[in-house]
XYZ file of C-alpha atoms in Angstrom:
659
model
C -9.371 -68.087 -29.487
C -6.329 -67.627 -27.556
C -3.051 -68.999 -28.590
C -1.649 -72.008 -26.231
C 1.424 -70.221 -23.730
C 5.145 -70.716 -24.557
C 6.097 -71.316 -20.867
C 4.318 -72.826 -17.666
C 4.758 -69.630 -16.259
C 2.538 -68.020 -18.612
C -1.249 -69.970 -18.470
C -3.325 -69.845 -20.944
C -5.960 -67.248 -21.504
C -9.399 -68.211 -21.167
C -11.952 -68.063 -23.655
C -13.147 -64.641 -23.606
C -17.558 -64.950 -22.941
C -19.461 -62.152 -24.866
C -22.811 -61.964 -22.865
C -25.600 -62.031 -25.388
C -28.071 -59.207 -24.925
C -30.996 -59.853 -22.680
C -33.837 -60.285 -24.503
C -36.581 -57.103 -24.089
C -39.671 -57.929 -21.650
C -42.709 -58.019 -23.646
C -45.956 -56.136 -21.915
C -46.265 -53.195 -19.678
C -42.971 -52.088 -18.033
C -43.790 -49.569 -15.109
C -41.689 -46.409 -14.617
C -40.052 -46.394 -10.758
C -40.801 -43.643 -8.951
C -38.210 -42.357 -6.856
C -40.173 -40.910 -3.953
C -38.877 -37.273 -1.909
C -39.660 -35.455 1.049
C -40.620 -32.854 1.774
C -42.621 -33.251 -1.278
C -41.037 -30.777 -4.605
C -43.058 -29.176 -7.034
C -45.457 -30.458 -9.519
C -42.915 -28.998 -12.608
C -39.673 -30.460 -10.573
C -41.552 -33.631 -9.791
C -42.753 -34.199 -14.021
C -39.324 -32.905 -15.526
C -37.486 -35.326 -12.850
C -39.953 -38.156 -13.968
C -38.130 -40.765 -16.644
C -39.745 -40.993 -19.705
C -40.198 -44.002 -22.058
C -40.457 -43.066 -25.710
C -43.475 -42.576 -26.813
C -43.787 -45.563 -29.128
C -43.103 -48.110 -26.524
C -46.051 -46.512 -24.845
C -48.111 -47.275 -27.538
C -46.424 -51.098 -28.399
C -46.996 -52.098 -24.510
C -50.679 -50.704 -25.200
C -51.340 -53.011 -28.133
C -51.282 -49.809 -30.949
C -49.251 -50.674 -34.374
C -46.362 -48.188 -35.712
C -48.848 -46.841 -38.449
C -51.686 -45.934 -35.924
C -49.595 -43.359 -34.852
C -48.735 -39.676 -35.827
C -45.654 -38.992 -33.986
C -45.194 -35.282 -32.404
C -41.816 -35.826 -30.922
C -40.716 -38.502 -28.939
C -43.384 -38.207 -26.113
C -46.475 -37.633 -27.664
C -48.569 -38.749 -30.682
C -51.764 -38.712 -32.098
C -53.743 -41.704 -32.349
C -55.598 -42.646 -35.601
C -59.369 -43.542 -35.535
C -58.572 -45.967 -37.522
C -57.263 -48.141 -34.345
C -61.146 -48.599 -33.011
C -61.988 -50.660 -36.726
C -59.595 -52.755 -35.887
C -60.671 -53.232 -32.519
C -64.472 -52.943 -33.054
C -64.989 -56.719 -31.906
C -62.908 -56.985 -28.242
C -65.065 -56.909 -25.448
C -64.913 -53.353 -23.776
C -63.311 -52.691 -20.545
C -64.527 -51.303 -17.303
C -65.588 -47.334 -17.455
C -64.482 -45.685 -14.706
C -65.594 -41.860 -13.780
C -64.170 -39.680 -11.397
C -65.995 -36.955 -9.718
C -66.233 -35.078 -6.222
C -67.904 -33.353 -3.524
C -68.819 -29.578 -3.715
C -65.267 -28.369 -4.071
C -63.278 -25.237 -2.427
C -62.263 -22.760 -5.022
C -58.777 -25.008 -4.475
C -60.463 -27.716 -6.021
C -60.339 -31.579 -4.427
C -57.693 -33.157 -6.757
C -60.191 -35.085 -9.071
C -57.174 -35.296 -11.652
C -54.657 -36.108 -9.090
C -56.890 -39.116 -8.080
C -57.900 -40.066 -11.427
C -53.691 -40.489 -12.074
C -52.895 -42.130 -8.406
C -55.974 -44.258 -9.431
C -54.831 -45.227 -13.064
C -51.136 -46.022 -11.625
C -52.142 -47.910 -8.936
C -53.658 -50.648 -11.275
C -51.142 -50.616 -13.853
C -47.997 -50.137 -12.439
C -48.749 -51.987 -9.161
C -51.163 -54.114 -9.408
C -50.929 -55.475 -12.882
C -53.988 -54.420 -15.059
C -54.492 -52.945 -18.230
C -55.179 -49.305 -17.821
C -55.651 -45.953 -19.508
C -56.403 -42.492 -18.349
C -58.619 -40.507 -20.127
C -58.688 -36.842 -19.089
C -59.729 -33.601 -21.086
C -56.446 -31.074 -22.490
C -56.379 -27.608 -19.718
C -57.099 -24.045 -21.975
C -54.373 -21.571 -21.109
C -56.666 -19.377 -19.593
C -56.555 -20.590 -16.072
C -52.749 -21.960 -16.994
C -51.528 -18.749 -17.121
C -54.460 -17.426 -14.789
C -55.338 -18.158 -11.163
C -55.471 -22.195 -11.060
C -52.075 -23.068 -12.978
C -51.921 -26.420 -14.440
C -54.141 -29.212 -14.595
C -52.068 -32.468 -15.297
C -52.591 -34.121 -11.699
C -50.062 -33.055 -9.058
C -47.416 -34.684 -6.787
C -46.528 -37.675 -7.564
C -49.542 -38.363 -10.100
C -49.439 -36.616 -13.005
C -49.158 -37.143 -16.625
C -45.987 -35.847 -18.316
C -44.525 -33.764 -19.781
C -46.680 -31.396 -17.793
C -45.626 -28.409 -19.853
C -46.871 -30.239 -22.988
C -49.948 -31.515 -21.243
C -50.608 -27.887 -20.205
C -49.625 -25.239 -23.111
C -49.703 -25.877 -26.698
C -50.112 -30.113 -26.638
C -50.594 -30.896 -30.502
C -52.764 -27.711 -31.470
C -55.797 -29.011 -31.093
C -57.074 -26.053 -28.994
C -55.267 -23.800 -31.684
C -56.936 -25.705 -34.645
C -60.841 -24.970 -32.616
C -59.578 -20.907 -31.842
C -59.015 -21.044 -36.134
C -62.191 -23.099 -36.788
C -64.400 -21.069 -34.664
C -63.164 -17.713 -35.525
C -63.582 -18.676 -39.255
C -67.405 -18.562 -38.776
C -67.566 -15.631 -36.917
C -65.838 -14.472 -39.770
C -68.172 -15.696 -42.893
C -70.778 -14.598 -40.379
C -70.496 -10.778 -40.386
C -68.962 -10.709 -43.805
C -72.132 -12.590 -44.823
C -74.506 -10.131 -43.340
C -72.390 -7.173 -44.973
C -72.568 -8.959 -48.273
C -76.142 -9.491 -48.294
C -77.037 -5.795 -47.608
C -75.063 -4.288 -50.256
C -75.857 -6.452 -52.902
C -79.548 -7.037 -54.486
C -80.355 -10.158 -55.739
C -79.173 -11.265 -58.771
C -75.965 -9.812 -57.878
C -75.491 -11.981 -54.529
C -76.650 -15.271 -56.246
C -73.838 -14.153 -58.995
C -71.222 -13.836 -56.898
C -72.126 -17.131 -54.829
C -72.262 -18.984 -58.219
C -69.967 -17.426 -60.944
C -69.862 -18.703 -64.498
C -66.970 -19.582 -65.700
C -65.490 -18.735 -69.292
C -68.224 -21.360 -71.034
C -71.516 -20.198 -68.771
C -71.294 -22.978 -66.792
C -71.947 -22.528 -62.922
C -71.939 -25.395 -60.113
C -72.231 -25.964 -56.352
C -70.282 -26.361 -53.742
C -70.301 -29.770 -51.881
C -71.949 -27.173 -48.978
C -74.045 -25.150 -51.329
C -75.529 -28.911 -52.424
C -76.242 -29.755 -48.339
C -78.324 -26.050 -48.563
C -80.249 -26.533 -51.197
C -81.133 -30.074 -49.882
C -82.489 -28.438 -46.020
C -84.442 -26.033 -48.412
C -86.072 -28.823 -50.516
C -84.171 -28.165 -53.778
C -83.432 -31.184 -55.720
C -81.413 -29.600 -58.862
C -78.032 -29.373 -59.054
C -77.310 -27.394 -61.567
C -77.207 -23.542 -60.463
C -78.771 -22.713 -64.198
C -81.783 -24.852 -63.309
C -83.279 -22.485 -60.623
C -85.985 -20.588 -60.669
C -85.845 -17.087 -59.686
C -87.679 -17.723 -56.617
C -85.291 -20.512 -55.718
C -82.540 -18.757 -56.422
C -83.265 -15.935 -53.815
C -84.462 -18.697 -51.070
C -80.721 -20.264 -51.625
C -78.744 -16.916 -51.651
C -80.147 -15.135 -49.193
C -79.990 -15.883 -45.679
C -81.893 -12.939 -44.483
C -80.289 -12.968 -41.009
C -82.090 -11.316 -38.045
C -79.142 -9.350 -36.538
C -80.591 -9.518 -33.296
C -80.378 -13.302 -32.552
C -77.018 -13.702 -33.344
C -75.272 -15.692 -30.650
C -71.688 -16.724 -32.403
C -69.097 -14.886 -31.014
C -65.213 -15.199 -31.170
C -62.773 -16.805 -28.941
C -59.388 -16.905 -27.832
C -57.840 -19.215 -25.492
C -56.276 -16.289 -23.116
C -58.264 -15.067 -19.924
C -59.307 -11.478 -21.683
C -61.434 -9.552 -19.935
C -61.737 -6.617 -21.960
C -62.829 -8.717 -24.652
C -65.706 -9.796 -23.486
C -67.959 -7.148 -25.359
C -66.344 -5.508 -27.974
C -66.938 -3.341 -30.930
C -66.267 -4.357 -33.833
C -66.499 -2.982 -37.888
C -64.407 -0.107 -37.016
C -62.438 -0.237 -40.916
C -63.231 2.369 -42.900
C -64.350 -0.397 -45.433
C -66.618 -1.574 -42.932
C -68.516 1.938 -42.133
C -71.964 1.223 -41.271
C -72.060 -2.313 -40.159
C -70.275 -2.059 -36.925
C -72.031 -3.776 -34.162
C -71.186 -5.121 -31.091
C -69.756 -8.617 -30.675
C -67.231 -10.309 -27.898
C -65.218 -13.178 -26.752
C -65.683 -16.249 -25.248
C -62.751 -18.565 -24.331
C -61.793 -20.991 -26.944
C -62.606 -24.307 -24.576
C -66.613 -22.359 -24.245
C -66.535 -22.878 -28.186
C -69.308 -24.953 -29.514
C -66.866 -26.452 -31.716
C -65.014 -27.921 -28.936
C -68.073 -29.403 -27.191
C -68.691 -31.334 -30.718
C -65.243 -32.370 -30.925
C -65.661 -34.051 -27.539
C -69.311 -35.373 -28.532
C -68.729 -36.562 -31.694
C -67.989 -40.257 -33.103
C -66.581 -40.333 -36.089
C -65.322 -37.745 -38.702
C -68.756 -38.220 -40.476
C -70.530 -37.663 -37.630
C -68.325 -34.469 -37.095
C -68.817 -32.487 -40.177
C -72.875 -33.403 -39.397
C -72.375 -31.620 -36.046
C -70.516 -28.716 -37.517
C -73.350 -28.166 -40.267
C -76.010 -28.286 -37.864
C -74.640 -25.320 -35.743
C -76.748 -22.905 -35.031
C -75.753 -18.760 -35.300
C -78.472 -16.746 -35.538
C -82.177 -16.928 -36.852
C -83.672 -15.363 -40.169
C -85.884 -12.542 -40.393
C -88.788 -15.537 -40.932
C -87.572 -17.119 -37.451
C -85.883 -20.414 -39.002
C -82.738 -21.336 -37.760
C -79.314 -20.198 -39.941
C -76.408 -22.847 -39.317
C -72.749 -22.934 -40.019
C -73.734 -25.270 -42.998
C -75.944 -22.618 -44.469
C -72.783 -19.939 -44.319
C -70.989 -22.595 -46.240
C -68.085 -23.439 -43.379
C -68.775 -26.614 -42.444
C -66.444 -27.856 -44.835
C -63.348 -25.748 -43.947
C -64.096 -25.899 -40.469
C -64.051 -30.089 -40.461
C -60.893 -29.256 -42.724
C -59.291 -27.327 -40.158
C -60.643 -29.923 -37.746
C -59.509 -32.977 -39.032
C -56.065 -34.028 -37.146
C -58.051 -32.577 -33.739
C -59.990 -35.477 -33.785
C -57.190 -37.658 -33.403
C -56.878 -38.282 -29.257
C -53.494 -37.353 -28.083
C -51.661 -40.069 -26.684
C -49.264 -38.979 -23.269
C -48.080 -41.229 -20.021
C -48.483 -40.925 -16.632
C -44.906 -40.637 -13.938
C -45.575 -44.559 -13.830
C -45.743 -45.190 -17.320
C -49.085 -46.544 -17.722
C -50.752 -44.429 -20.753
C -52.944 -41.547 -20.644
C -55.109 -40.432 -23.454
C -55.641 -36.726 -23.536
C -58.165 -35.094 -25.638
C -60.717 -32.279 -25.859
C -61.721 -29.786 -23.058
C -65.053 -28.286 -23.190
C -65.723 -25.678 -20.340
C -67.485 -27.130 -17.888
C -69.184 -24.020 -16.846
C -71.338 -24.306 -19.990
C -70.521 -27.054 -21.893
C -70.463 -30.773 -20.580
C -66.531 -31.226 -19.016
C -66.115 -33.927 -20.343
C -62.803 -35.958 -22.284
C -64.119 -36.647 -25.587
C -66.340 -40.102 -26.420
C -63.878 -40.909 -29.521
C -60.495 -41.032 -26.502
C -63.116 -43.587 -24.490
C -63.970 -45.504 -27.145
C -60.418 -45.939 -28.398
C -59.311 -46.323 -24.729
C -61.816 -48.958 -23.307
C -61.146 -51.434 -26.627
C -57.206 -51.441 -26.578
C -57.752 -52.030 -22.451
C -60.023 -55.084 -23.440
C -62.480 -56.940 -21.136
C -60.263 -57.130 -18.047
C -59.251 -53.468 -18.018
C -60.245 -50.021 -16.925
C -60.732 -46.732 -18.318
C -60.254 -44.069 -15.739
C -62.041 -40.365 -17.124
C -62.929 -37.841 -14.677
C -65.898 -35.050 -14.843
C -65.618 -31.381 -14.320
C -66.518 -29.493 -11.328
C -68.483 -31.446 -8.273
C -71.082 -34.926 -8.951
C -74.276 -32.074 -9.187
C -72.074 -30.447 -12.839
C -69.988 -33.047 -13.506
C -71.600 -36.417 -12.960
C -74.959 -35.429 -13.981
C -73.506 -34.199 -17.315
C -70.759 -37.223 -17.530
C -74.150 -39.663 -17.540
C -77.100 -37.517 -18.765
C -75.062 -36.008 -22.070
C -71.734 -38.167 -22.913
C -73.268 -41.509 -21.712
C -76.878 -40.962 -23.409
C -74.647 -39.545 -26.828
C -72.003 -42.756 -26.617
C -74.105 -45.423 -25.345
C -71.022 -46.255 -22.879
C -72.038 -47.774 -19.543
C -70.037 -46.843 -16.903
C -69.153 -49.092 -14.094
C -67.815 -47.358 -11.401
C -68.306 -44.008 -9.935
C -65.328 -42.650 -7.756
C -66.215 -40.060 -5.679
C -63.570 -37.527 -4.083
C -63.713 -35.843 -0.860
C -61.753 -34.076 1.301
C -61.476 -33.189 4.665
C -60.715 -29.453 3.908
C -64.143 -29.194 1.506
C -66.229 -31.015 4.377
C -65.242 -28.312 6.924
C -66.083 -25.175 4.926
C -69.331 -26.923 4.279
C -69.427 -27.407 7.779
C -69.254 -23.686 8.164
C -65.462 -23.085 7.725
C -64.098 -19.779 6.939
C -63.958 -19.035 3.103
C -61.647 -20.602 1.275
C -59.467 -18.194 -1.566
C -57.120 -19.395 -3.786
C -53.972 -18.414 -2.774
C -54.266 -17.685 -0.026
C -53.331 -19.103 3.514
C -55.802 -21.727 4.769
C -57.468 -20.711 8.167
C -56.626 -22.561 11.422
C -59.306 -24.716 11.118
C -58.729 -26.603 8.132
C -54.501 -27.218 9.479
C -55.956 -28.465 13.211
C -58.275 -31.019 14.203
C -62.062 -30.251 14.065
C -64.320 -33.083 14.316
C -67.596 -31.047 14.900
C -66.863 -28.409 12.098
C -66.336 -31.869 10.272
C -69.515 -33.704 10.784
C -71.545 -30.725 9.980
C -69.889 -30.586 6.490
C -70.929 -34.361 5.604
C -74.430 -33.799 4.090
C -72.733 -32.624 1.281
C -70.846 -35.656 0.708
C -74.083 -37.773 1.421
C -75.902 -36.301 -1.190
C -73.622 -36.447 -3.736
C -73.653 -40.334 -2.903
C -77.108 -40.400 -3.078
C -77.435 -38.908 -6.136
C -74.554 -41.236 -8.060
C -77.002 -44.138 -6.908
C -79.738 -42.611 -8.421
C -78.351 -43.917 -11.684
C -77.513 -47.547 -10.239
C -73.968 -47.186 -10.387
C -71.794 -48.254 -7.661
C -69.968 -45.169 -5.565
C -66.444 -45.396 -4.255
C -65.732 -42.579 -2.027
C -61.663 -41.693 -2.362
C -60.613 -39.606 0.571
C -57.499 -37.478 -0.943
C -55.936 -37.096 2.058
C -53.559 -33.923 2.849
C -50.911 -34.229 5.712
C -52.877 -32.104 7.704
C -55.933 -34.645 8.274
C -55.959 -36.568 11.467
C -56.838 -40.470 11.270
C -60.130 -39.347 13.655
C -61.034 -37.310 11.130
C -60.422 -39.697 8.253
C -61.870 -41.988 9.675
C -65.534 -39.984 10.227
C -65.323 -38.966 6.496
C -65.189 -43.009 5.958
C -68.323 -44.177 8.216
C -70.270 -41.282 6.711
C -69.631 -42.443 3.434
C -70.095 -46.454 4.101
C -73.465 -45.563 5.788
C -74.582 -43.340 2.947
C -74.309 -46.237 0.431
C -71.158 -45.995 -0.827
C -69.569 -50.193 -1.731
C -66.494 -48.522 -0.115
C -64.602 -45.230 1.103
C -60.586 -45.596 0.925
C -58.007 -43.127 1.856
C -55.844 -42.635 -1.000
C -52.109 -40.611 -0.623
C -51.154 -40.760 -4.163
C -50.088 -37.097 -4.379
C -47.322 -37.972 -1.841
C -46.857 -41.737 -2.870
C -47.939 -41.935 -5.816
C -49.454 -45.441 -7.555
C -48.459 -47.347 -4.358
C -50.653 -44.861 -1.971
C -53.317 -45.647 -4.378
C -53.487 -49.033 -4.245
C -56.278 -49.677 -1.359
C -58.553 -47.289 -3.482
C -57.385 -49.496 -6.767
C -58.440 -52.759 -4.908
C -62.100 -50.578 -3.938
C -62.407 -49.999 -7.852
C -61.869 -53.584 -8.844
C -64.313 -55.322 -6.270
C -67.084 -52.319 -6.984
C -66.442 -52.793 -10.694
C -67.443 -56.582 -10.743
C -70.493 -55.758 -9.044
C -73.573 -55.574 -11.572
C -73.855 -51.916 -13.101
C -77.677 -50.891 -13.356
C -77.311 -47.466 -15.012
C -80.003 -45.913 -15.854
C -80.957 -41.958 -17.218
C -82.430 -39.355 -14.979
C -84.859 -38.604 -17.417
C -85.670 -39.419 -21.003
C -85.017 -36.738 -23.687
C -88.709 -36.821 -24.927
C -89.763 -34.793 -21.820
C -89.965 -31.114 -22.377
C -87.348 -28.630 -21.886
C -89.208 -27.734 -18.499
C -89.507 -30.835 -17.378
C -85.842 -31.957 -17.932
C -84.652 -28.555 -16.390
C -87.218 -29.050 -13.188
C -85.760 -32.800 -12.973
C -82.448 -31.654 -12.665
C -83.061 -29.237 -10.084
C -85.330 -31.247 -8.196
C -83.455 -34.686 -8.294
C -80.011 -33.559 -7.982
C -80.046 -29.911 -6.445
C -82.743 -30.463 -4.513
C -84.370 -27.206 -5.000
C -88.071 -26.406 -4.802
C -88.461 -24.773 -8.270
C -87.424 -23.358 -10.811
C -88.468 -19.782 -12.242
C -87.794 -18.637 -15.858
C -87.304 -14.971 -16.884
C -89.256 -13.644 -19.871
C -86.122 -14.235 -21.932
C -86.057 -17.857 -21.110
C -89.711 -18.322 -21.825
C -89.530 -16.705 -25.381
C -86.231 -18.870 -25.677
C -88.302 -22.068 -24.895
C -90.965 -21.763 -27.055
C -88.482 -20.658 -30.058
C -86.434 -23.802 -29.603
C -89.896 -25.928 -29.345
C -91.127 -24.418 -32.494
C -87.344 -25.261 -34.151
C -87.477 -28.636 -32.849
C -84.844 -28.523 -30.638
C -86.749 -29.665 -27.604
C -85.805 -33.000 -27.678
C -81.929 -32.610 -27.003
C -80.650 -33.503 -23.357
C -79.747 -30.512 -20.805
C -76.727 -28.894 -19.367
C -77.499 -26.951 -16.988
C -74.784 -23.960 -16.207
C -74.533 -22.974 -12.497
C -71.922 -22.255 -10.312
C -70.160 -25.370 -9.310
C -69.575 -23.791 -5.625
C -73.246 -24.924 -4.599
C -75.649 -27.512 -5.133
C -77.611 -24.066 -5.438
C -77.135 -20.927 -7.642
C -75.580 -18.871 -4.631
C -72.103 -19.846 -4.591
C -71.597 -19.126 -0.375
C -74.750 -21.406 0.196
C -72.786 -24.205 1.471
C -73.482 -27.756 2.903
C -76.763 -29.468 1.532
C -79.081 -27.221 1.442
C -82.857 -27.012 1.000
C -85.455 -24.625 0.623
C -84.027 -22.744 -2.525
C -85.568 -21.905 -5.901
C -83.423 -22.375 -8.806
C -83.828 -19.220 -11.202
C -83.007 -19.732 -15.365
C -81.871 -16.314 -16.983
C -81.307 -17.540 -20.467
C -81.526 -20.856 -22.108
C -78.706 -21.234 -25.446
C -78.799 -23.844 -27.852
C -75.308 -25.875 -29.251
C -77.695 -27.788 -31.505
C -74.256 -29.316 -33.380
C -73.004 -30.395 -29.982
C -76.310 -31.690 -28.793
C -77.750 -30.241 -26.038
C -79.499 -27.108 -24.768
C -77.634 -25.069 -21.588
C -80.091 -22.857 -19.341
C -77.614 -20.191 -17.694
C -78.304 -20.196 -13.880
C -77.319 -17.069 -12.380
C -74.503 -15.014 -13.440
C -71.907 -17.366 -15.484
C -69.111 -16.081 -17.667
C -68.018 -17.330 -20.107
C -64.925 -15.516 -20.375
C -62.951 -15.366 -17.281
C -60.738 -12.828 -16.495
C -56.975 -12.226 -14.614
C -56.268 -11.614 -11.261
C -54.065 -8.657 -9.570
C -51.159 -11.722 -9.793
C -51.520 -13.820 -12.387
C -49.366 -17.124 -12.094
C -47.883 -16.226 -15.757
C -45.393 -14.152 -13.309
C -43.829 -17.123 -12.442
C -43.494 -18.889 -15.896
C -40.290 -18.460 -17.552
C -37.778 -20.627 -19.571
C -34.100 -21.507 -18.390
C -31.905 -20.197 -21.181
C -29.062 -22.702 -19.720
C -31.410 -25.974 -19.231
C -34.002 -25.174 -22.186
C -36.512 -26.287 -19.516
C -39.772 -24.305 -18.687
C -39.826 -23.245 -14.859
C -42.919 -21.813 -12.983
C -46.236 -24.070 -13.884
C -47.514 -25.923 -11.011
């Protein structure tokens, strides 16, 4: 307190008032965007974004500190125990973002997914989570670039999102190649040793003459119907059955993986070292996201379920025609150990501070192309009854949405509330007969100028996708992802066609340039559609025969006249029927650029047939995947990959060149 003044000329000093610290606001706090024109590059926007501490994002979402594993200040893993804590809480609304048949440039599914989430959370006050896949480094460094969204609708930090994140894809690479090494080594050792030596090597005696079975060995014995737990108690015949896998090398389907587009590893000769002389054979590499381990990660529902699925993964058949699994190799437990952290979903945020869960990234060509069931289940509990989980499915609706419903929803038991179908004027013009669209090359004038006739000719593609979604009993909202070159007349034609085809609403969205503010009308349409009842039903029961399931998808979704099977596919169908794999759902592997198997056939084609070249089994993941046409599992680099632009600013430490 001030002392009394000694003279009248000096008034008493006023009492100093110390401001109390403001009481922090509870609940979600959006991050405000500063929209610039022209819109900067994606990475410039992302790096200028204001990041909340990931602990704040988690707290706003209702996660407890002990339910997180922090990976620096801006990303974390969510422990699976959170689902147990919230298991009695009602689920939120489950929204799938898909698209019409895209151009090679893509039509903005992820950007729409993020923009819609930002609109719901940052502008309309809804509890929302974005649930999307982690991208592969192959496309990131190849031709596509990053997959964190774009413009003012992105997940950040985008460098982390597009590169290592928390190491899940690296864990899958290590786990997959462990199986590859175990498989080749087992074939070699079985050829080099007689039955007695092989058994003694697998179950060696200790100094007291005792032997033991590993946990994985006990699982193999159970499969063989042998109930004994003491290796010394096995009969000579049981020892042989246990120890010798007797793999038919011509049936090996398990290759190697790496998360880089390396076309020269597609087919390789292995075993060229001097110690492996006589065991040389052909093998090859797929991209890591094509690994069945990635597909298992996306479809599993718990650590226990993941361990069982890894054990069921088939690597070959033996000379008696029986399936040889990763459990038989003794590697399933070790694979689970390598994947024990990868099963935990990753928490990030959007540019406007809404939470994003990034988890798994199965290759949409040969797998189901969805983020994980575990991420979605946790997200639906976290947002609660009045909240929204916005996820997306890879490629166009004929592939991504069909697999989302037929595989992911079938295994998760989750019921979708709304399908958001992303359409662009550009793609519809291409389907109307416009010039070829090539990534990395300027667009033709037809895509830059108003051309209503060309647009009208392409509308049947969108209309067919809407009709397909309605077959599942799910409400459809069309999001017209609008570019600056779109004219009001063009956009209105698309809207009216969508409504006439059965969409509940069709809304223009400008989220790329305007962030969540540009998707408010879309968000309002989704809220309205989600309040309507959903009458979800599957396209086929898994009890159908393999051919019936394939032909149902080809007829009902693609509108093909029929299906033709190669001799190889016919033999595989017979084998899978014999092995008991015929009750698995179907995961079609075909081009994403057409309803047909011919990428050049645009629009809504009819009068074509589908040819099944071969059918592969992902038994651990839980599906069969027919390969239609020439599908590659290892992309190649173009002459001018985008990695040319990726570098590190040595003064600031920032990544440059990602987009």
